[in-house]
PDB file of C-alpha atoms in Angstrom:
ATOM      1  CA  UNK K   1      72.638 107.155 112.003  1.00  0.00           C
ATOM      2  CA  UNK K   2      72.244 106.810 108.120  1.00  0.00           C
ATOM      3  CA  UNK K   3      72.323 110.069 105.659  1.00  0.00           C
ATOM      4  CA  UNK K   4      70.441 109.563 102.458  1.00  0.00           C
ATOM      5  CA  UNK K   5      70.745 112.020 100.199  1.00  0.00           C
ATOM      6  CA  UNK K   6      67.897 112.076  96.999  1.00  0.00           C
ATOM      7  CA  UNK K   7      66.099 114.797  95.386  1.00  0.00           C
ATOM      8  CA  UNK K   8      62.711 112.068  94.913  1.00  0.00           C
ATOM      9  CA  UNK K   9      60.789 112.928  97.999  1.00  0.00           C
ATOM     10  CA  UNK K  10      58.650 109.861  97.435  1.00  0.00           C
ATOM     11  CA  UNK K  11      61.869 107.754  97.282  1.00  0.00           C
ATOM     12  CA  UNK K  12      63.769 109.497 100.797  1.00  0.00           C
ATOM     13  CA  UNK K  13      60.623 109.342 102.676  1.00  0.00           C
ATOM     14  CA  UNK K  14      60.216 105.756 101.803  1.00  0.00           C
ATOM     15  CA  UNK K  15      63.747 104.500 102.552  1.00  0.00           C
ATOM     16  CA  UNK K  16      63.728 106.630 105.391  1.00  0.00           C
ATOM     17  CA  UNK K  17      60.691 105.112 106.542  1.00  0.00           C
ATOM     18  CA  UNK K  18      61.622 101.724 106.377  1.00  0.00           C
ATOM     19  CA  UNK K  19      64.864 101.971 107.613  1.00  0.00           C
ATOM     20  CA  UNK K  20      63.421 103.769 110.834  1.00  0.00           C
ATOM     21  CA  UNK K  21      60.876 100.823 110.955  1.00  0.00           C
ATOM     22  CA  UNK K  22      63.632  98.525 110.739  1.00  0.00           C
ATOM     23  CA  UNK K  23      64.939 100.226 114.187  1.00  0.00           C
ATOM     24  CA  UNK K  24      67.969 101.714 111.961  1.00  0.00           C
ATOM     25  CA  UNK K  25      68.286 105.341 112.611  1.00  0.00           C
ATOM     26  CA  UNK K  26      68.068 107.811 109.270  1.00  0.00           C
ATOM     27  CA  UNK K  27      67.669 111.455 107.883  1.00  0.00           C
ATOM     28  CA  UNK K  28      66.974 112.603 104.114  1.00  0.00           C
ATOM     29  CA  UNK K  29      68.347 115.287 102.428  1.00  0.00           C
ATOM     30  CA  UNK K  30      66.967 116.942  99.588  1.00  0.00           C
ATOM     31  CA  UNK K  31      69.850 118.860  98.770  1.00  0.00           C
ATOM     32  CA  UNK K  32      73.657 118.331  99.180  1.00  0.00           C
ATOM     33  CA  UNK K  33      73.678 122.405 100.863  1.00  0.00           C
ATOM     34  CA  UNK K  34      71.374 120.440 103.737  1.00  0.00           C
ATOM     35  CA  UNK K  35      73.522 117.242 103.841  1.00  0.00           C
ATOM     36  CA  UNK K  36      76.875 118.915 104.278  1.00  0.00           C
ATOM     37  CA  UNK K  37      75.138 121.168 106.990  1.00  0.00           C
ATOM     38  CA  UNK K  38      74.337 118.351 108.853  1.00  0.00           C
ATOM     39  CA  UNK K  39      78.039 116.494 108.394  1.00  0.00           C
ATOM     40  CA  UNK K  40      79.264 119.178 110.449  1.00  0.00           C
ATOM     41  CA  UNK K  41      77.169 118.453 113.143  1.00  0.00           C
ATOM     42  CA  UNK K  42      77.253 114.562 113.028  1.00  0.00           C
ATOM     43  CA  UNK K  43      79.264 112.259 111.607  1.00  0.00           C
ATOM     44  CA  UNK K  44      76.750 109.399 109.936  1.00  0.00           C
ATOM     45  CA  UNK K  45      77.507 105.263 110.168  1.00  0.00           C
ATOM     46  CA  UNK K  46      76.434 105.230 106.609  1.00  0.00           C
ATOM     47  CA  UNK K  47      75.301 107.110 103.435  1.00  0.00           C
ATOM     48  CA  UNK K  48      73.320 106.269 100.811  1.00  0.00           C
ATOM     49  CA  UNK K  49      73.934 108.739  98.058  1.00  0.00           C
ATOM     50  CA  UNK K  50      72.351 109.661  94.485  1.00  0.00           C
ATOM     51  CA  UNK K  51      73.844 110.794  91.576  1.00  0.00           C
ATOM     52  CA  UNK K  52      71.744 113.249  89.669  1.00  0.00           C
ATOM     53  CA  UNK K  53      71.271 116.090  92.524  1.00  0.00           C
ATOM     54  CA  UNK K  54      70.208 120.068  92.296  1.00  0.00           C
ATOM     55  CA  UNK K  55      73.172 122.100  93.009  1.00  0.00           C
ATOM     56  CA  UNK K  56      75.805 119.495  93.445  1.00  0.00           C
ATOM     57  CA  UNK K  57      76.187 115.963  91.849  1.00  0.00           C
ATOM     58  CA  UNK K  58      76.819 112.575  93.694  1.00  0.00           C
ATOM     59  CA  UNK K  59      80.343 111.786  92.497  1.00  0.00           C
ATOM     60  CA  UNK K  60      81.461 115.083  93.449  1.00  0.00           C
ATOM     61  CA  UNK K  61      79.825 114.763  96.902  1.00  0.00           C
ATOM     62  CA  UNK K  62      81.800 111.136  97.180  1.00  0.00           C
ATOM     63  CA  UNK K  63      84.690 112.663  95.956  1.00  0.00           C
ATOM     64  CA  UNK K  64      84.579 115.338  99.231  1.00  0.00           C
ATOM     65  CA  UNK K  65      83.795 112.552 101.535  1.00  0.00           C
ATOM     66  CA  UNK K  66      86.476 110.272 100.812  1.00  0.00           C
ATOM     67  CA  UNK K  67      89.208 113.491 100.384  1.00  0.00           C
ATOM     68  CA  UNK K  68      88.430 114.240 104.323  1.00  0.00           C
ATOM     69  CA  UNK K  69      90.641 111.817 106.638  1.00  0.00           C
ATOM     70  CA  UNK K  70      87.712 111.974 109.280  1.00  0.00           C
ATOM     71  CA  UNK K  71      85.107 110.690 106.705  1.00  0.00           C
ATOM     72  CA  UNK K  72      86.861 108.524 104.121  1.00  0.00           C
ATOM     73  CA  UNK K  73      85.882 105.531 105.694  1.00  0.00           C
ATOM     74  CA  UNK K  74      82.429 106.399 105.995  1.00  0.00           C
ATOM     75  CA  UNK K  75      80.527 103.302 103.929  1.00  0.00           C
ATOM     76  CA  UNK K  76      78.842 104.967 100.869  1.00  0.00           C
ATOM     77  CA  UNK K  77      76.417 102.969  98.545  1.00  0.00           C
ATOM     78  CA  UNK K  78      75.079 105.007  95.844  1.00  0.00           C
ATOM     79  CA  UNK K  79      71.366 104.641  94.979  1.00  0.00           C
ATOM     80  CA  UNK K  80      70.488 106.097  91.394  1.00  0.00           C
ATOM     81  CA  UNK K  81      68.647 105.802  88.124  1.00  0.00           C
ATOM     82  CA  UNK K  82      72.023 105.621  86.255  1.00  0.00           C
ATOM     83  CA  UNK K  83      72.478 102.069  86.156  1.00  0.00           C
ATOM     84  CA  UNK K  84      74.868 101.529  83.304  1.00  0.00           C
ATOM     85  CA  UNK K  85      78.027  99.475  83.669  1.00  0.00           C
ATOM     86  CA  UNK K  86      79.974 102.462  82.441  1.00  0.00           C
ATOM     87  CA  UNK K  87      78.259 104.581  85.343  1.00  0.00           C
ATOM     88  CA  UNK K  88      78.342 101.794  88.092  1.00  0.00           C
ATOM     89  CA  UNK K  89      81.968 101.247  87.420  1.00  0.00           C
ATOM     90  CA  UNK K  90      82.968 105.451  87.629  1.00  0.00           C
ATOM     91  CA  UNK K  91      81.086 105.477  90.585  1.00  0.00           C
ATOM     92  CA  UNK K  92      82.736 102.359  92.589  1.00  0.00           C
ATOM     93  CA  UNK K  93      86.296 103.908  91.013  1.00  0.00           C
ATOM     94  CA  UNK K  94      84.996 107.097  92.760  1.00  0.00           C
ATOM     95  CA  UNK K  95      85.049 105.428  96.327  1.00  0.00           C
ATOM     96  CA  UNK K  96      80.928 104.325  96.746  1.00  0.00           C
ATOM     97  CA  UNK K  97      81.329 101.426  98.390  1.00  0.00           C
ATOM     98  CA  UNK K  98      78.430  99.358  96.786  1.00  0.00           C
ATOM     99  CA  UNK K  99      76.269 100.476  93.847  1.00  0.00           C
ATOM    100  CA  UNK K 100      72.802  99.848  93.842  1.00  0.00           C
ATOM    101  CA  UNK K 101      70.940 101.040  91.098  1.00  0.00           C
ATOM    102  CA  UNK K 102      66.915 102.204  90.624  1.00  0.00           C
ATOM    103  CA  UNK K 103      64.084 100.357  90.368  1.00  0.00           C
ATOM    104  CA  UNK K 104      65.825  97.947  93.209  1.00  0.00           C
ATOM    105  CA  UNK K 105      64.484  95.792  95.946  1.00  0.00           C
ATOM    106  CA  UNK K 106      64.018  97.131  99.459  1.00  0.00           C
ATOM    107  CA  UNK K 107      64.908  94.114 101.328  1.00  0.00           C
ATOM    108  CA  UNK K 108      68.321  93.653  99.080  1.00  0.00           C
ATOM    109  CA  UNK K 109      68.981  97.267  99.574  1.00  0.00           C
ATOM    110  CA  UNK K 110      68.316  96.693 103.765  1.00  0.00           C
ATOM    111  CA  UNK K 111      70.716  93.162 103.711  1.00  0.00           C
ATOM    112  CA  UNK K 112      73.221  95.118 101.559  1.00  0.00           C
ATOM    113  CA  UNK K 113      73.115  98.499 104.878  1.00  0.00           C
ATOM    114  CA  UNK K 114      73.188  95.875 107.390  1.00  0.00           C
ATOM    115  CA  UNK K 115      76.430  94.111 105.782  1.00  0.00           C
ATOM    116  CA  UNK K 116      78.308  97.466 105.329  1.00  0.00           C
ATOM    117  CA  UNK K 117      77.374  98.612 108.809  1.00  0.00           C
ATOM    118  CA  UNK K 118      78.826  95.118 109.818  1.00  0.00           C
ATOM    119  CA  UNK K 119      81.715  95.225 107.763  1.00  0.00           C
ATOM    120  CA  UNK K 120      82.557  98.574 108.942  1.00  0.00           C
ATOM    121  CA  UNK K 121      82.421  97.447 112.683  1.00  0.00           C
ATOM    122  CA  UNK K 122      84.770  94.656 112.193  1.00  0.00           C
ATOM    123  CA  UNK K 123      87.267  96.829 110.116  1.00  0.00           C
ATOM    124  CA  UNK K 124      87.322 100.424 111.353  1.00  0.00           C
ATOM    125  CA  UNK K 125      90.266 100.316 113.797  1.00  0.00           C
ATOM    126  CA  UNK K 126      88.834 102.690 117.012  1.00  0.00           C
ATOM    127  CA  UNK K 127      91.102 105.835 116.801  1.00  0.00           C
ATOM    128  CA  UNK K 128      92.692 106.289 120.383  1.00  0.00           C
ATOM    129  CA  UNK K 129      91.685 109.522 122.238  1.00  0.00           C
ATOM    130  CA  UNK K 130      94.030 111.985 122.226  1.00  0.00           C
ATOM    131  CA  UNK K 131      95.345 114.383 125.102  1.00  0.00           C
ATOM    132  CA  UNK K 132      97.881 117.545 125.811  1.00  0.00           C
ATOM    133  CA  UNK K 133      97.757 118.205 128.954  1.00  0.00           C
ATOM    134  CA  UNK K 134      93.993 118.846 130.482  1.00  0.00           C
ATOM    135  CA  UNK K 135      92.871 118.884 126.919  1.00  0.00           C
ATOM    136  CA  UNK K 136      91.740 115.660 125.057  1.00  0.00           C
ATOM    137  CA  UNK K 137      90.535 115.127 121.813  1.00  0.00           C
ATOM    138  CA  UNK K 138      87.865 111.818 120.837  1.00  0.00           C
ATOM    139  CA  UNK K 139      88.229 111.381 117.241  1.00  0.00           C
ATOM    140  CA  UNK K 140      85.674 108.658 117.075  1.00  0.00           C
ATOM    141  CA  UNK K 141      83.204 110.506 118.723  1.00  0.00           C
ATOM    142  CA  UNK K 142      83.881 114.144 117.874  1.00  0.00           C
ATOM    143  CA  UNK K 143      84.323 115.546 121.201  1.00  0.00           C
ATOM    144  CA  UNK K 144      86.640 117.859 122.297  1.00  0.00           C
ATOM    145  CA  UNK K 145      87.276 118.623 126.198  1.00  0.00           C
ATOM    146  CA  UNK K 146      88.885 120.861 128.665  1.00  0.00           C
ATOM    147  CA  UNK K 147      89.350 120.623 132.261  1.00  0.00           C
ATOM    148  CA  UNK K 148      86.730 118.191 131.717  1.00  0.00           C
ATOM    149  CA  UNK K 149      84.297 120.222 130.053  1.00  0.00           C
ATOM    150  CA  UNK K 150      83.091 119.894 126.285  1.00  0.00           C
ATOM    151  CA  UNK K 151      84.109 122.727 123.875  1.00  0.00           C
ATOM    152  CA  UNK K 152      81.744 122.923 120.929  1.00  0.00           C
ATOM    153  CA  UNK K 153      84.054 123.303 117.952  1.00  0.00           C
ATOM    154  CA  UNK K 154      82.670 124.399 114.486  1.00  0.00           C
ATOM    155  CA  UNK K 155      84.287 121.046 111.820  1.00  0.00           C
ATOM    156  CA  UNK K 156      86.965 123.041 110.785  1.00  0.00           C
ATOM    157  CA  UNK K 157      88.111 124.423 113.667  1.00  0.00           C
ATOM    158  CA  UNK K 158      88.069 120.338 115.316  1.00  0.00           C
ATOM    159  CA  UNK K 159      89.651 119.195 112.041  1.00  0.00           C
ATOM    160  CA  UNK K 160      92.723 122.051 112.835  1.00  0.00           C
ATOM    161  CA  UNK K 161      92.916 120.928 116.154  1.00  0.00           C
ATOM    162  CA  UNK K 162      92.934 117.597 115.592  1.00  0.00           C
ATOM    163  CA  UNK K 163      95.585 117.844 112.986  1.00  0.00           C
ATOM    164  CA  UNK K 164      97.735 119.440 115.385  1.00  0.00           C
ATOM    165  CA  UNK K 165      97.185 116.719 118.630  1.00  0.00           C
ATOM    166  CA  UNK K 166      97.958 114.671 115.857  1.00  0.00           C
ATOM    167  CA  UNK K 167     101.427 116.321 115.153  1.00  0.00           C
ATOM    168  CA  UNK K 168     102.443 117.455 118.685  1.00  0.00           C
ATOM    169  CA  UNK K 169     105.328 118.895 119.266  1.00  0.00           C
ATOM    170  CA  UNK K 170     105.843 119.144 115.013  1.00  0.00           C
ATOM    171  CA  UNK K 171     105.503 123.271 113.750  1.00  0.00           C
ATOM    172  CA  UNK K 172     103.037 122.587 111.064  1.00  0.00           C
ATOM    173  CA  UNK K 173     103.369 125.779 108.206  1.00  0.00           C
ATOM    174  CA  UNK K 174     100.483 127.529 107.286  1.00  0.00           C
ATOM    175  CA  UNK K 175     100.287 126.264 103.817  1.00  0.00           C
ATOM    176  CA  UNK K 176     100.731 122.501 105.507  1.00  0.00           C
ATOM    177  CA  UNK K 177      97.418 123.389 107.482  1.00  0.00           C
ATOM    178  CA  UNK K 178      95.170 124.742 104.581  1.00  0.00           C
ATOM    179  CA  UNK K 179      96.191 121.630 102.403  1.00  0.00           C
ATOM    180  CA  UNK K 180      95.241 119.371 105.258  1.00  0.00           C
ATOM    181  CA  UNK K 181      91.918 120.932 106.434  1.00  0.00           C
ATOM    182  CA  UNK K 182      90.846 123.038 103.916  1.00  0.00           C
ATOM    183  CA  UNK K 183      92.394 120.982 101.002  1.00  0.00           C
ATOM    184  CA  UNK K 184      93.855 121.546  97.659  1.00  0.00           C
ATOM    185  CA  UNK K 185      90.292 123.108  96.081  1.00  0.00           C
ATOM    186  CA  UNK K 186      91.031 126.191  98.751  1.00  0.00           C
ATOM    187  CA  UNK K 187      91.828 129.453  97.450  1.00  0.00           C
ATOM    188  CA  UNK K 188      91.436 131.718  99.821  1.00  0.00           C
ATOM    189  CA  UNK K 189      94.757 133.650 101.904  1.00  0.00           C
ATOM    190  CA  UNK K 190      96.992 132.321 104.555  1.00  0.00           C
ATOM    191  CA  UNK K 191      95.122 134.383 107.186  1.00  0.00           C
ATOM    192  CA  UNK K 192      91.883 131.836 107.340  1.00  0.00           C
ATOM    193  CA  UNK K 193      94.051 130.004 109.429  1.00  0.00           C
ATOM    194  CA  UNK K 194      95.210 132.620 111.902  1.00  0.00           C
ATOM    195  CA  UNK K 195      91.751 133.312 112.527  1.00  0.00           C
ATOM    196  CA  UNK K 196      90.950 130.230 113.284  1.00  0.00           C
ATOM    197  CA  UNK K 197      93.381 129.706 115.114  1.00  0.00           C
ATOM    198  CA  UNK K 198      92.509 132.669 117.490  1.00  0.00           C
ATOM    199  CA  UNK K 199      89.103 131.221 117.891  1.00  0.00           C
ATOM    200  CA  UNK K 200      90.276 128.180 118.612  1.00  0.00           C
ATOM    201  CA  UNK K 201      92.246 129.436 121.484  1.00  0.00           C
ATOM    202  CA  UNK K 202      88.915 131.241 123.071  1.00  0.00           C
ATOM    203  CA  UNK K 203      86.892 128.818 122.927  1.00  0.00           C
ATOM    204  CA  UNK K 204      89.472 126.356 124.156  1.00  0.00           C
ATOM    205  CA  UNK K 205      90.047 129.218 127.218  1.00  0.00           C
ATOM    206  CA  UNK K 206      92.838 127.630 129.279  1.00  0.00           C
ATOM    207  CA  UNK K 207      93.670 124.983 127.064  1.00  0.00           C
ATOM    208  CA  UNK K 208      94.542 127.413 124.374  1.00  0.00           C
ATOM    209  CA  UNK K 209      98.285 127.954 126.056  1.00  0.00           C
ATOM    210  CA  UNK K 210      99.112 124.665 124.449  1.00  0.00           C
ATOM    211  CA  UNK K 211      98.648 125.895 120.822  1.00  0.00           C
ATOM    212  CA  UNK K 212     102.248 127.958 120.131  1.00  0.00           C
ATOM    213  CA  UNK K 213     102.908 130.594 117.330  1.00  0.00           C
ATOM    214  CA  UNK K 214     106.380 129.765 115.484  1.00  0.00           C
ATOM    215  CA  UNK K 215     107.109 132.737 114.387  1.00  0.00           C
ATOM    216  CA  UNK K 216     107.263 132.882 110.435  1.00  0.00           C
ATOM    217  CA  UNK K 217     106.414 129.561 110.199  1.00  0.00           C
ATOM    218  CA  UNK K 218     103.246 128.536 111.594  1.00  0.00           C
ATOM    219  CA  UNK K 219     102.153 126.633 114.354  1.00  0.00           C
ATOM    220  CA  UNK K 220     102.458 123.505 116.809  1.00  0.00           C
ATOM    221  CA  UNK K 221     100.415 122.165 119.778  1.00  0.00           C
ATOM    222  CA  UNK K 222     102.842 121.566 122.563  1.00  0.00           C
ATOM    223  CA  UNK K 223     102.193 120.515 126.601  1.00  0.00           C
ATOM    224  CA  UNK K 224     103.561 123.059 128.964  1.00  0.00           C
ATOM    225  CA  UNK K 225     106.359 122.144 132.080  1.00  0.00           C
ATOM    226  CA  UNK K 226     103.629 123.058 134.552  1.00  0.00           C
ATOM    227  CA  UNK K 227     100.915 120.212 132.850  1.00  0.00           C
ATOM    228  CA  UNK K 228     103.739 117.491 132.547  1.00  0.00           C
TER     229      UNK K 228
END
């Protein structure tokens, strides 16, 4: 699945057209609110990304995608008007992975999708699934399951779990879990993650024994004698 995101509805219906005629899978996005919306749902193969966007620009989108571990290696190529060597060169220093600016050719812009998706095959080293016990934890395919059974997590609540498969057996602070999931541009209070970490644990039902409270610390995810 591709993500474009462009404001030009005769532009994202056309890409998005050819690209679906081309048997490559893809959904526009008018407006960043409606791309991040759907980044919590499903993770894409590849964006394509403008610059110039109502309510949020594409540098600072980029900027997002490459500051979240599960995305940053997410091939971006930013399609826009601003096609200056000055802009081209803050975008690429910005993460986009190619830079393809407007008027441009469809077919180059299909060979140049194809040979990122490609690229991105070949290099992305397939994250191992993770497991505690009956609970296991597909980073590649953003599944979570217990006993078996999938858990629908929201993103942040997977990202906090994942963080803490990650670090088994490690007490992770509370300030070392809203820098890691929420990141630095957070400013809310120290509770956001007790709360999800209580939701966590319901939805998680049995599984939830394996996430511990250290006591004036924070928390770790740790297998019990019984599951061993």
């Amino acid at each position: 699945m591709i993500y474009f995101v462009d404001d030009d509805d005769s532009i994202r219906e056309l890409i998005i057209y050819t690209l679906n005629s081309q048997g490559i899978r893809a959904e526009g996005f008018a407006k960043p609110s409606e791309f991040w919306k759907a980044m919590e749902e499903k993770t894409p193969a590849l964006i394509l990304l403008d610059i110039m966007l109502p309510e949020e620009d594409g540098i600072s989108i980029l900027k997002k995608i490459r500051s979240k571990k599960m995305w940053k290696k997410i091939p971006v190529i930013m399609l826009t008007a601003k096609g200056s060597e000055f802009d081209t060169v803050m975008g690429l220093d910005s993460g986009a992975d190619d830079y393809v600016p407007k008027p441009f050719r469809m077919m180059e812009l299909l060979s140049r999708i194809r040979a990122h998706l490609r690229r991105n095959d070949d290099e992305v080293v397939k994250e191992t699934v993770l497991s505690v016990g009956t609970l296991t934890v597909d980073p590649q395919k953003h599944i979570v399951k217990s006993n078996g059974e999938e858990v629908p997590l929201t993103l942040k609540e997977f990202e906090l779990l994942h963080l803490l498969m990650e670090n088994k057996g490690m007490v992770l602070s509370r300030a070392q879990i809203l820098d890691r999931v929420w990141g630095y541009e957070f400013d809310g209070e120290s509770r956001t993650v007790d709360v999800h970490i209580r939701t966590l644990r319901q939805k998680l039902k049995d599984a939830g024994k394996y996430v511990e409270t250290v006591r004036g610390v924070g928390y770790k995810l740790e297998e019990k004698s019984d599951d061993k």
